[in-house]
């Protein structure tokens, strides 16, 4: 009996988690043109591009201190995405990364059920990101904390999310696994 109850609870929780994966879906849009060209998600390229930390917090290392990035992607109509990133060195904490991802949907027309125009509205979604990574031998670990805000057709939502990342950096060869 207890096993059946645990299975039911697990299925309900799994369904709840899966339902939440579509919330704040703008975070799945690549934050830069380079990342889009890499297939949309990059978890292992350790290049000197600070915008990569938005996908995996371990991709920002101490060597990127004072790096800044700004990206703007134009989509159809008035839709556009902006992203910013900066790595700042602190004396005691080391390098901490800061970022913003913003997707603006532009002016949208609103209609009621009968098709009568109700006017226009703006919708947008924003994530404020702060991250930290550290190296331990051949492994690098990192975490991003995200405050996410959404305003879609007058409906507002906010959330806090975390990205955890790990990276293996080969000590002799140019090989990384994220």
CSV table of N, CA and C in Angstrom, one decimal:
chain,number,residue,atom,x,y,z
A,1,UNK,N,0.8,-1.2,0.0
A,1,UNK,CA,0.0,0.0,0.0
A,1,UNK,C,0.9,1.3,0.0
A,2,UNK,N,1.9,1.3,0.8
A,2,UNK,CA,2.8,2.4,0.9
A,2,UNK,C,3.5,2.6,-0.4
A,3,UNK,N,3.9,1.5,-1.0
A,3,UNK,CA,4.6,1.6,-2.3
A,3,UNK,C,3.8,2.2,-3.4
A,4,UNK,N,2.5,1.9,-3.4
A,4,UNK,CA,1.6,2.4,-4.4
A,4,UNK,C,1.4,3.9,-4.1
A,5,UNK,N,1.3,4.3,-2.9
A,5,UNK,CA,1.1,5.7,-2.5
A,5,UNK,C,2.3,6.5,-2.9
A,6,UNK,N,3.5,6.0,-2.7
A,6,UNK,CA,4.7,6.6,-3.1
A,6,UNK,C,4.8,6.8,-4.6
A,7,UNK,N,4.4,5.8,-5.3
A,7,UNK,CA,4.4,5.9,-6.8
A,7,UNK,C,3.4,6.9,-7.3
A,8,UNK,N,2.3,7.0,-6.7
A,8,UNK,CA,1.3,8.1,-7.1
A,8,UNK,C,1.9,9.4,-6.8
A,9,UNK,N,2.5,9.6,-5.6
A,9,UNK,CA,3.1,10.9,-5.2
A,9,UNK,C,4.2,11.3,-6.2
A,10,UNK,N,5.0,10.3,-6.6
A,10,UNK,CA,6.1,10.5,-7.5
A,10,UNK,C,5.6,10.9,-8.9
A,11,UNK,N,4.5,10.3,-9.4
A,11,UNK,CA,3.9,10.6,-10.7
A,11,UNK,C,3.4,12.0,-10.7
A,12,UNK,N,2.7,12.3,-9.6
A,12,UNK,CA,2.1,13.7,-9.5
A,12,UNK,C,3.2,14.7,-9.5
A,13,UNK,N,4.2,14.5,-8.7
A,13,UNK,CA,5.3,15.5,-8.6
A,13,UNK,C,6.0,15.6,-10.0
A,14,UNK,N,6.3,14.4,-10.6
A,14,UNK,CA,6.9,14.5,-11.9
A,14,UNK,C,6.1,15.2,-12.9
A,15,UNK,N,4.8,15.1,-12.9
A,15,UNK,CA,3.9,15.8,-13.8
A,15,UNK,C,3.9,17.3,-13.5
A,16,UNK,N,4.0,17.6,-12.2
A,16,UNK,CA,4.1,19.0,-11.8
A,16,UNK,C,5.4,19.7,-12.3
A,17,UNK,N,6.6,18.9,-12.2
A,17,UNK,CA,7.8,19.4,-12.7
A,17,UNK,C,7.8,19.6,-14.2
A,18,UNK,N,7.2,18.6,-14.9
A,18,UNK,CA,7.2,18.7,-16.3
A,18,UNK,C,6.3,19.9,-16.8
A,19,UNK,N,5.2,20.2,-16.0
A,19,UNK,CA,4.4,21.3,-16.4
A,19,UNK,C,5.1,22.6,-16.2
A,20,UNK,N,6.1,22.7,-15.3
A,20,UNK,CA,6.8,23.9,-15.0
A,20,UNK,C,7.9,24.2,-16.0
A,21,UNK,N,8.3,23.2,-16.8
A,21,UNK,CA,9.4,23.3,-17.7
A,21,UNK,C,9.0,24.3,-18.9
A,22,UNK,N,7.8,24.6,-19.1
A,22,UNK,CA,7.4,25.5,-20.2
A,22,UNK,C,7.3,26.9,-19.7
A,23,UNK,N,7.3,27.1,-18.4
A,23,UNK,CA,7.3,28.5,-17.8
A,23,UNK,C,8.6,29.1,-18.1
A,24,UNK,N,8.6,30.4,-18.4
A,24,UNK,CA,9.8,31.2,-18.7
A,24,UNK,C,10.7,30.5,-19.8
A,25,UNK,N,10.0,30.1,-20.8
A,25,UNK,CA,10.6,29.4,-21.9
A,25,UNK,C,11.6,30.3,-22.7
A,26,UNK,N,11.6,31.6,-22.5
A,26,UNK,CA,12.5,32.5,-23.2
A,26,UNK,C,14.0,32.2,-22.8
A,27,UNK,N,14.2,31.6,-21.6
A,27,UNK,CA,15.5,31.2,-21.2
A,27,UNK,C,16.2,30.2,-22.1
A,28,UNK,N,15.4,29.5,-22.9
A,28,UNK,CA,15.9,28.5,-23.8
A,28,UNK,C,16.4,29.1,-25.1
A,29,UNK,N,16.1,30.4,-25.3
A,29,UNK,CA,16.5,31.1,-26.5
A,29,UNK,C,18.0,31.4,-26.4
A,30,UNK,N,18.9,31.1,-27.3
A,30,UNK,CA,20.3,31.4,-27.2
A,30,UNK,C,20.5,32.9,-26.9
A,31,UNK,N,21.3,33.3,-25.9
A,31,UNK,CA,21.5,34.7,-25.6
A,31,UNK,C,22.4,35.5,-26.6
A,32,UNK,N,23.1,34.8,-27.5
A,32,UNK,CA,24.0,35.5,-28.4
A,32,UNK,C,24.0,34.8,-29.7
A,33,UNK,N,24.4,35.5,-30.8
A,33,UNK,CA,24.4,34.9,-32.1
A,33,UNK,C,25.4,33.8,-32.2
A,34,UNK,N,26.5,33.9,-31.5
A,34,UNK,CA,27.5,32.9,-31.5
A,34,UNK,C,27.0,31.6,-30.9
A,35,UNK,N,26.3,31.7,-29.8
A,35,UNK,CA,25.7,30.5,-29.1
A,35,UNK,C,24.7,29.9,-30.0
A,36,UNK,N,23.9,30.7,-30.7
A,36,UNK,CA,22.9,30.2,-31.6
A,36,UNK,C,23.6,29.4,-32.7
A,37,UNK,N,24.7,29.9,-33.2
A,37,UNK,CA,25.5,29.2,-34.3
A,37,UNK,C,26.1,27.9,-33.8
A,38,UNK,N,26.3,27.8,-32.4
A,38,UNK,CA,26.8,26.5,-31.9
A,38,UNK,C,25.7,25.5,-31.6
A,39,UNK,N,24.5,25.8,-32.0
A,39,UNK,CA,23.4,24.9,-31.8
A,39,UNK,C,22.4,25.3,-30.7
A,40,UNK,N,22.6,26.4,-30.1
A,40,UNK,CA,21.7,26.9,-29.1
A,40,UNK,C,22.1,26.7,-27.7
A,41,UNK,N,22.7,25.6,-27.4
A,41,UNK,CA,23.1,25.4,-26.0
A,41,UNK,C,24.6,24.9,-26.0
A,42,UNK,N,25.4,25.6,-25.3
A,42,UNK,CA,26.8,25.2,-25.2
A,42,UNK,C,27.1,25.0,-23.7
A,43,UNK,N,27.7,23.8,-23.4
A,43,UNK,CA,28.0,23.5,-22.0
A,43,UNK,C,29.5,23.2,-21.8
A,44,UNK,N,30.3,23.2,-22.9
A,44,UNK,CA,31.7,22.8,-22.7
A,44,UNK,C,32.7,23.7,-23.4
A,45,UNK,N,32.3,24.6,-24.3
A,45,UNK,CA,33.3,25.5,-25.0
A,45,UNK,C,33.9,26.5,-24.0
A,46,UNK,N,35.1,26.4,-23.7
A,46,UNK,CA,35.8,27.4,-22.8
A,46,UNK,C,36.5,28.4,-23.6
A,47,UNK,N,35.8,29.3,-24.2
A,47,UNK,CA,36.4,30.3,-25.0
A,47,UNK,C,36.3,31.6,-24.2
A,48,UNK,N,37.0,32.6,-24.7
A,48,UNK,CA,37.0,33.9,-24.0
A,48,UNK,C,35.7,34.7,-24.4
A,49,UNK,N,34.6,34.1,-24.2
A,49,UNK,CA,33.3,34.8,-24.5
A,49,UNK,C,32.4,34.7,-23.2
A,50,UNK,N,32.3,35.8,-22.6
A,50,UNK,CA,31.6,35.9,-21.3
A,50,UNK,C,30.1,35.5,-21.4
A,51,UNK,N,29.5,35.7,-22.5
A,51,UNK,CA,28.1,35.4,-22.6
A,51,UNK,C,27.8,33.9,-22.5
A,52,UNK,N,28.8,33.1,-22.6
A,52,UNK,CA,28.6,31.6,-22.5
A,52,UNK,C,28.2,31.2,-21.1
A,53,UNK,N,28.5,32.0,-20.1
A,53,UNK,CA,28.2,31.6,-18.7
A,53,UNK,C,26.6,31.6,-18.5
A,54,UNK,N,25.9,32.2,-19.4
A,54,UNK,CA,24.4,32.2,-19.2
A,54,UNK,C,23.9,30.8,-19.5
A,55,UNK,N,24.6,29.9,-20.2
A,55,UNK,CA,24.2,28.5,-20.4
A,55,UNK,C,24.8,27.6,-19.3
A,56,UNK,N,26.1,27.8,-19.0
A,56,UNK,CA,26.8,27.0,-18.0
A,56,UNK,C,27.7,27.9,-17.2
A,57,UNK,N,27.4,28.0,-15.9
A,57,UNK,CA,28.2,29.0,-15.1
A,57,UNK,C,29.6,28.7,-15.0
A,58,UNK,N,30.0,27.4,-15.3
A,58,UNK,CA,31.5,27.1,-15.2
A,58,UNK,C,32.3,27.7,-16.4
A,59,UNK,N,31.6,28.2,-17.4
A,59,UNK,CA,32.3,28.7,-18.6
A,59,UNK,C,32.9,30.1,-18.4
A,60,UNK,N,32.7,30.7,-17.2
A,60,UNK,CA,33.3,32.0,-16.8
A,60,UNK,C,34.4,31.7,-15.9
A,61,UNK,N,35.6,31.9,-16.3
A,61,UNK,CA,36.8,31.6,-15.4
A,61,UNK,C,37.3,32.9,-14.9
A,62,UNK,N,38.3,32.8,-14.0
A,62,UNK,CA,39.0,34.0,-13.4
A,62,UNK,C,39.7,34.8,-14.5
A,63,UNK,N,40.1,34.2,-15.6
A,63,UNK,CA,40.8,34.8,-16.7
A,63,UNK,C,39.9,35.8,-17.4
A,64,UNK,N,38.6,35.8,-17.2
A,64,UNK,CA,37.7,36.7,-17.9
A,64,UNK,C,37.3,37.9,-17.1
A,65,UNK,N,38.1,38.2,-16.0
A,65,UNK,CA,37.8,39.4,-15.2
A,65,UNK,C,37.7,40.6,-16.0
A,66,UNK,N,36.7,41.4,-15.8
A,66,UNK,CA,36.5,42.7,-16.5
A,66,UNK,C,36.0,42.5,-18.0
A,67,UNK,N,35.7,41.3,-18.4
A,67,UNK,CA,35.1,41.1,-19.7
A,67,UNK,C,33.6,41.6,-19.7
A,68,UNK,N,33.2,42.2,-20.8
A,68,UNK,CA,31.8,42.6,-20.9
A,68,UNK,C,31.3,42.2,-22.3
A,69,UNK,N,30.0,41.8,-22.3
A,69,UNK,CA,29.4,41.5,-23.6
A,69,UNK,C,28.0,42.1,-23.7
A,70,UNK,N,27.6,42.5,-24.9
A,70,UNK,CA,26.3,43.0,-25.2
A,70,UNK,C,25.8,42.4,-26.5
A,71,UNK,N,24.6,41.9,-26.5
A,71,UNK,CA,24.1,41.2,-27.7
A,71,UNK,C,22.7,41.7,-27.9
A,72,UNK,N,22.3,41.8,-29.2
A,72,UNK,CA,20.9,42.1,-29.5
A,72,UNK,C,20.6,41.3,-30.7
A,73,UNK,N,19.5,40.5,-30.6
A,73,UNK,CA,19.0,39.6,-31.7
A,73,UNK,C,17.7,40.2,-32.2
A,74,UNK,N,17.6,40.5,-33.5
A,74,UNK,CA,16.4,40.9,-34.1
A,74,UNK,C,15.6,39.7,-34.6
A,75,UNK,N,14.3,39.7,-34.2
A,75,UNK,CA,13.4,38.7,-34.7
A,75,UNK,C,12.4,39.3,-35.6
A,76,UNK,N,11.4,38.6,-36.1
A,76,UNK,CA,10.3,39.1,-36.9
A,76,UNK,C,9.5,40.1,-36.1
A,77,UNK,N,8.8,41.0,-36.8
A,77,UNK,CA,8.0,42.1,-36.2
A,77,UNK,C,8.8,42.9,-35.3
A,78,UNK,N,8.3,43.2,-34.1
A,78,UNK,CA,9.0,44.0,-33.1
A,78,UNK,C,9.7,43.2,-32.0
A,79,UNK,N,9.8,41.9,-32.3
A,79,UNK,CA,10.4,41.0,-31.2
A,79,UNK,C,11.9,41.1,-31.3
A,80,UNK,N,12.5,41.3,-30.1
A,80,UNK,CA,13.9,41.3,-30.1
A,80,UNK,C,14.4,40.9,-28.7
A,81,UNK,N,15.6,40.4,-28.7
A,81,UNK,CA,16.2,39.9,-27.4
A,81,UNK,C,17.6,40.6,-27.2
A,82,UNK,N,17.7,41.1,-26.0
A,82,UNK,CA,19.0,41.7,-25.6
A,82,UNK,C,19.6,40.9,-24.4
A,83,UNK,N,20.9,40.8,-24.4
A,83,UNK,CA,21.6,40.1,-23.3
A,83,UNK,C,22.9,40.9,-23.0
A,84,UNK,N,23.2,40.9,-21.7
A,84,UNK,CA,24.4,41.6,-21.3
A,84,UNK,C,25.1,40.7,-20.3
A,85,UNK,N,26.4,40.8,-20.2
A,85,UNK,CA,27.1,40.0,-19.2
A,85,UNK,C,28.4,40.7,-18.9
A,86,UNK,N,28.8,40.6,-17.6
A,86,UNK,CA,30.0,41.2,-17.1
A,86,UNK,C,30.6,40.4,-16.0
A,87,UNK,N,31.9,40.2,-16.0
A,87,UNK,CA,32.7,39.5,-15.0
A,87,UNK,C,33.5,40.5,-14.2
A,88,UNK,N,33.2,40.6,-12.9
A,88,UNK,CA,33.9,41.6,-12.1
A,88,UNK,C,34.7,40.9,-11.0
A,89,UNK,N,36.0,41.3,-10.9
A,89,UNK,CA,36.8,40.7,-9.9
A,89,UNK,C,36.6,41.4,-8.5
A,90,UNK,N,36.4,40.6,-7.5
A,90,UNK,CA,36.3,41.1,-6.1
A,90,UNK,C,37.5,40.5,-5.3
A,91,UNK,N,38.0,41.3,-4.4
A,91,UNK,CA,39.2,41.0,-3.7
A,91,UNK,C,39.1,39.7,-2.9
A,92,UNK,N,38.0,39.5,-2.2
A,92,UNK,CA,37.8,38.3,-1.4
A,92,UNK,C,37.1,37.2,-2.1
A,93,UNK,N,36.1,37.5,-2.9
A,93,UNK,CA,35.2,36.5,-3.5
A,93,UNK,C,35.7,36.0,-4.8
A,94,UNK,N,36.6,36.7,-5.4
A,94,UNK,CA,37.1,36.3,-6.8
A,94,UNK,C,36.2,36.9,-7.8
A,95,UNK,N,36.2,36.3,-9.0
A,95,UNK,CA,35.4,36.8,-10.1
A,95,UNK,C,33.9,36.3,-10.0
A,96,UNK,N,33.0,37.3,-10.0
A,96,UNK,CA,31.6,37.0,-10.0
A,96,UNK,C,31.0,37.6,-11.3
A,97,UNK,N,30.2,36.8,-12.0
A,97,UNK,CA,29.6,37.2,-13.2
A,97,UNK,C,28.2,37.7,-13.0
A,98,UNK,N,27.8,38.7,-13.8
A,98,UNK,CA,26.5,39.4,-13.8
A,98,UNK,C,25.9,39.4,-15.2
A,99,UNK,N,24.6,39.1,-15.3
A,99,UNK,CA,24.1,39.1,-16.6
A,99,UNK,C,22.6,39.4,-16.6
A,100,UNK,N,22.1,39.8,-17.8
A,100,UNK,CA,20.7,40.1,-18.0
A,100,UNK,C,20.3,39.5,-19.3
A,101,UNK,N,19.2,38.8,-19.3
A,101,UNK,CA,18.6,38.3,-20.6
A,101,UNK,C,17.2,39.0,-20.6
A,102,UNK,N,16.9,39.6,-21.7
A,102,UNK,CA,15.6,40.3,-21.9
A,102,UNK,C,15.0,40.0,-23.3
A,103,UNK,N,13.8,39.6,-23.3
A,103,UNK,CA,13.0,39.3,-24.5
A,103,UNK,C,11.8,40.2,-24.6
A,104,UNK,N,11.8,41.1,-25.6
A,104,UNK,CA,10.7,42.0,-25.8
A,104,UNK,C,9.8,41.5,-26.9
A,105,UNK,N,8.5,41.4,-26.7
A,105,UNK,CA,7.6,40.9,-27.7
A,105,UNK,C,7.0,42.0,-28.6
A,106,UNK,N,7.3,43.2,-28.2
A,106,UNK,CA,6.8,44.3,-29.0
A,106,UNK,C,5.3,44.6,-28.7
A,107,UNK,N,4.7,45.4,-29.6
A,107,UNK,CA,3.3,45.8,-29.5
A,107,UNK,C,2.4,44.7,-30.0
A,108,UNK,N,1.5,44.2,-29.2
A,108,UNK,CA,0.6,43.1,-29.6
A,108,UNK,C,-0.9,43.7,-29.5
A,109,UNK,N,-1.7,43.3,-30.5
A,109,UNK,CA,-3.1,43.7,-30.4
A,109,UNK,C,-3.9,42.7,-29.6
A,110,UNK,N,-4.9,43.3,-28.8
A,110,UNK,CA,-5.7,42.5,-28.0
A,110,UNK,C,-7.1,42.5,-28.5
A,111,UNK,N,-7.8,41.3,-28.5
A,111,UNK,CA,-9.2,41.2,-29.0
A,111,UNK,C,-10.0,40.4,-28.0
A,112,UNK,N,-11.3,40.7,-27.9
A,112,UNK,CA,-12.1,39.9,-27.0
A,112,UNK,C,-12.6,38.6,-27.8
A,113,UNK,N,-13.5,37.8,-27.2
A,113,UNK,CA,-14.0,36.6,-27.8
A,113,UNK,C,-14.8,36.8,-29.1
A,114,UNK,N,-15.4,38.0,-29.2
A,114,UNK,CA,-16.2,38.3,-30.4
A,114,UNK,C,-15.3,38.9,-31.5
A,115,UNK,N,-14.1,39.1,-31.3
A,115,UNK,CA,-13.2,39.7,-32.3
A,115,UNK,C,-13.1,41.2,-32.2
A,116,UNK,N,-13.7,41.9,-31.3
A,116,UNK,CA,-13.6,43.3,-31.2
A,116,UNK,C,-12.2,43.7,-30.6
A,117,UNK,N,-11.6,44.7,-31.2
A,117,UNK,CA,-10.3,45.1,-30.8
A,117,UNK,C,-10.3,45.8,-29.5
A,118,UNK,N,-9.5,45.4,-28.5
A,118,UNK,CA,-9.4,46.0,-27.2
A,118,UNK,C,-8.3,47.0,-27.0
A,119,UNK,N,-7.4,47.1,-28.0
A,119,UNK,CA,-6.2,47.9,-27.9
A,119,UNK,C,-4.9,47.1,-28.0
A,120,UNK,N,-3.8,47.7,-27.7
A,120,UNK,CA,-2.6,47.0,-27.8
A,120,UNK,C,-1.9,47.0,-26.4
A,121,UNK,N,-1.0,46.1,-26.3
A,121,UNK,CA,-0.2,45.9,-25.0
A,121,UNK,C,1.2,45.5,-25.4
A,122,UNK,N,2.1,45.6,-24.4
A,122,UNK,CA,3.5,45.2,-24.6
A,122,UNK,C,3.7,44.0,-23.6
A,123,UNK,N,4.5,43.1,-24.1
A,123,UNK,CA,4.9,41.9,-23.2
A,123,UNK,C,6.4,41.7,-23.3
A,124,UNK,N,6.9,41.3,-22.2
A,124,UNK,CA,8.4,41.1,-22.1
A,124,UNK,C,8.7,40.1,-21.0
A,125,UNK,N,9.9,39.5,-21.1
A,125,UNK,CA,10.4,38.7,-20.0
A,125,UNK,C,11.9,39.0,-19.8
A,126,UNK,N,12.3,39.0,-18.5
A,126,UNK,CA,13.6,39.4,-18.1
A,126,UNK,C,14.2,38.4,-17.1
A,127,UNK,N,15.4,38.1,-17.2
A,127,UNK,CA,16.1,37.3,-16.1
A,127,UNK,C,17.4,38.1,-15.7
A,128,UNK,N,17.6,38.3,-14.4
A,128,UNK,CA,18.8,38.9,-13.8
A,128,UNK,C,19.6,37.7,-13.3
A,129,UNK,N,20.9,37.7,-13.7
A,129,UNK,CA,21.7,36.5,-13.4
A,129,UNK,C,22.9,36.9,-12.6
A,130,UNK,N,23.3,36.2,-11.6
A,130,UNK,CA,24.6,36.4,-10.9
A,130,UNK,C,25.2,35.0,-10.8
A,131,UNK,N,26.5,34.9,-11.1
A,131,UNK,CA,27.1,33.5,-11.0
A,131,UNK,C,28.5,33.5,-10.5
A,132,UNK,N,28.9,32.4,-10.1
A,132,UNK,CA,30.2,32.2,-9.5
A,132,UNK,C,30.7,30.8,-9.9
A,133,UNK,N,32.0,30.7,-10.3
A,133,UNK,CA,32.6,29.4,-10.6
A,133,UNK,C,33.9,29.3,-9.9
A,134,UNK,N,34.4,28.1,-9.6
A,134,UNK,CA,35.7,27.9,-9.0
A,134,UNK,C,36.3,26.6,-9.6
A,135,UNK,N,37.6,26.6,-9.6
A,135,UNK,CA,38.4,25.5,-10.1
A,135,UNK,C,38.9,24.6,-9.0
A,136,UNK,N,38.8,23.3,-9.1
A,136,UNK,CA,39.4,22.4,-8.2
A,136,UNK,C,40.1,21.3,-8.9
A,137,UNK,N,41.4,21.4,-9.1
A,137,UNK,CA,42.2,20.4,-9.9
A,137,UNK,C,41.8,20.6,-11.4
A,138,UNK,N,41.3,19.5,-12.0
A,138,UNK,CA,40.9,19.5,-13.4
A,138,UNK,C,39.4,19.7,-13.6
A,139,UNK,N,38.7,19.9,-12.5
A,139,UNK,CA,37.3,20.2,-12.5
A,139,UNK,C,37.0,21.6,-12.2
A,140,UNK,N,36.0,22.1,-12.8
A,140,UNK,CA,35.4,23.5,-12.5
A,140,UNK,C,34.0,23.3,-12.2
A,141,UNK,N,33.5,24.0,-11.2
A,141,UNK,CA,32.1,23.9,-10.7
A,141,UNK,C,31.6,25.4,-10.7
A,142,UNK,N,30.3,25.5,-10.9
A,142,UNK,CA,29.7,26.8,-10.9
A,142,UNK,C,28.2,26.8,-10.6
A,143,UNK,N,27.7,28.0,-10.3
A,143,UNK,CA,26.3,28.1,-10.0
A,143,UNK,C,25.9,29.5,-10.5
A,144,UNK,N,24.7,29.6,-11.1
A,144,UNK,CA,24.1,30.8,-11.5
A,144,UNK,C,22.8,30.9,-10.7
A,145,UNK,N,22.5,32.1,-10.1
A,145,UNK,CA,21.2,32.4,-9.5
A,145,UNK,C,20.5,33.3,-10.4
A,146,UNK,N,19.2,33.0,-10.7
A,146,UNK,CA,18.4,33.9,-11.7
A,146,UNK,C,17.1,34.3,-11.0
A,147,UNK,N,16.9,35.6,-11.1
A,147,UNK,CA,15.6,36.2,-10.8
A,147,UNK,C,14.9,36.4,-12.1
A,148,UNK,N,13.7,35.8,-12.3
A,148,UNK,CA,13.1,35.8,-13.6
A,148,UNK,C,11.7,36.6,-13.4
A,149,UNK,N,11.5,37.5,-14.4
A,149,UNK,CA,10.2,38.3,-14.3
A,149,UNK,C,9.6,38.2,-15.7
A,150,UNK,N,8.3,38.0,-15.7
A,150,UNK,CA,7.5,37.9,-16.9
A,150,UNK,C,6.3,38.8,-16.9
A,151,UNK,N,6.0,39.4,-18.0
A,151,UNK,CA,4.8,40.2,-18.1
A,151,UNK,C,4.2,39.9,-19.5
A,152,UNK,N,3.2,39.1,-19.5
A,152,UNK,CA,2.6,38.6,-20.8
A,152,UNK,C,1.2,39.0,-20.8
A,153,UNK,N,0.8,39.9,-21.6
A,153,UNK,CA,-0.6,40.4,-21.7
A,153,UNK,C,-1.2,40.8,-20.4
A,154,UNK,N,-0.5,41.4,-19.6
A,154,UNK,CA,-1.0,41.9,-18.3
A,154,UNK,C,-0.9,40.8,-17.2
A,155,UNK,N,-0.5,39.6,-17.5
A,155,UNK,CA,-0.3,38.6,-16.5
A,155,UNK,C,1.2,38.6,-16.1
A,156,UNK,N,1.4,38.7,-14.8
A,156,UNK,CA,2.8,38.8,-14.3
A,156,UNK,C,3.1,37.6,-13.5
A,157,UNK,N,4.4,37.2,-13.6
A,157,UNK,CA,4.9,36.1,-12.9
A,157,UNK,C,6.4,36.4,-12.6
A,158,UNK,N,6.9,35.8,-11.5
A,158,UNK,CA,8.3,35.9,-11.2
A,158,UNK,C,8.7,34.6,-10.5
A,159,UNK,N,10.0,34.4,-10.6
A,159,UNK,CA,10.6,33.1,-10.0
A,159,UNK,C,12.0,33.3,-9.8
A,160,UNK,N,12.6,32.4,-9.0
A,160,UNK,CA,14.0,32.3,-8.8
A,160,UNK,C,14.4,30.9,-9.2
A,161,UNK,N,15.5,30.9,-10.0
A,161,UNK,CA,16.0,29.6,-10.5
A,161,UNK,C,17.5,29.5,-10.3
A,162,UNK,N,18.0,28.3,-10.4
A,162,UNK,CA,19.5,28.1,-10.2
A,162,UNK,C,20.0,27.2,-11.3
A,163,UNK,N,21.1,27.5,-11.9
A,163,UNK,CA,21.8,26.6,-12.8
A,163,UNK,C,23.1,26.1,-12.1
A,164,UNK,N,23.2,24.8,-12.1
A,164,UNK,CA,24.5,24.2,-11.5
A,164,UNK,C,25.2,23.6,-12.7
A,165,UNK,N,26.5,23.8,-12.7
A,165,UNK,CA,27.3,23.3,-13.8
A,165,UNK,C,28.6,22.7,-13.4
A,166,UNK,N,29.1,21.8,-14.2
A,166,UNK,CA,30.4,21.2,-13.9
A,166,UNK,C,31.2,21.1,-15.2
A,167,UNK,N,32.5,21.1,-15.1
A,167,UNK,CA,33.3,21.1,-16.3
A,167,UNK,C,34.6,20.3,-16.0
A,168,UNK,N,35.0,19.4,-16.9
A,168,UNK,CA,36.2,18.7,-16.8
A,168,UNK,C,37.2,19.4,-17.8
A,169,UNK,N,38.3,19.9,-17.4
A,169,UNK,CA,39.3,20.5,-18.3
A,169,UNK,C,40.5,19.6,-18.3
A,170,UNK,N,40.8,19.0,-19.5
A,170,UNK,CA,42.0,18.1,-19.6
A,170,UNK,C,43.3,18.9,-19.3
A,171,UNK,N,44.2,18.4,-18.5
A,171,UNK,CA,45.3,19.2,-18.1
A,171,UNK,C,46.4,19.4,-19.2
A,172,UNK,N,46.4,18.5,-20.2
A,172,UNK,CA,47.4,18.6,-21.3
A,172,UNK,C,46.8,18.9,-22.7
A,173,UNK,N,45.6,18.3,-22.9
A,173,UNK,CA,45.0,18.4,-24.3
A,173,UNK,C,43.9,19.5,-24.3
A,174,UNK,N,43.6,19.9,-25.4
A,174,UNK,CA,42.5,20.9,-25.5
A,174,UNK,C,41.2,20.1,-25.6
A,175,UNK,N,40.8,19.6,-24.4
A,175,UNK,CA,39.5,18.9,-24.3
A,175,UNK,C,38.8,19.3,-23.1
A,176,UNK,N,37.5,19.6,-23.2
A,176,UNK,CA,36.7,19.9,-22.1
A,176,UNK,C,35.4,19.1,-22.2
A,177,UNK,N,34.8,18.7,-21.1
A,177,UNK,CA,33.5,18.0,-21.1
A,177,UNK,C,32.7,18.7,-20.0
A,178,UNK,N,31.5,19.2,-20.4
A,178,UNK,CA,30.6,20.0,-19.5
A,178,UNK,C,29.4,19.2,-19.2
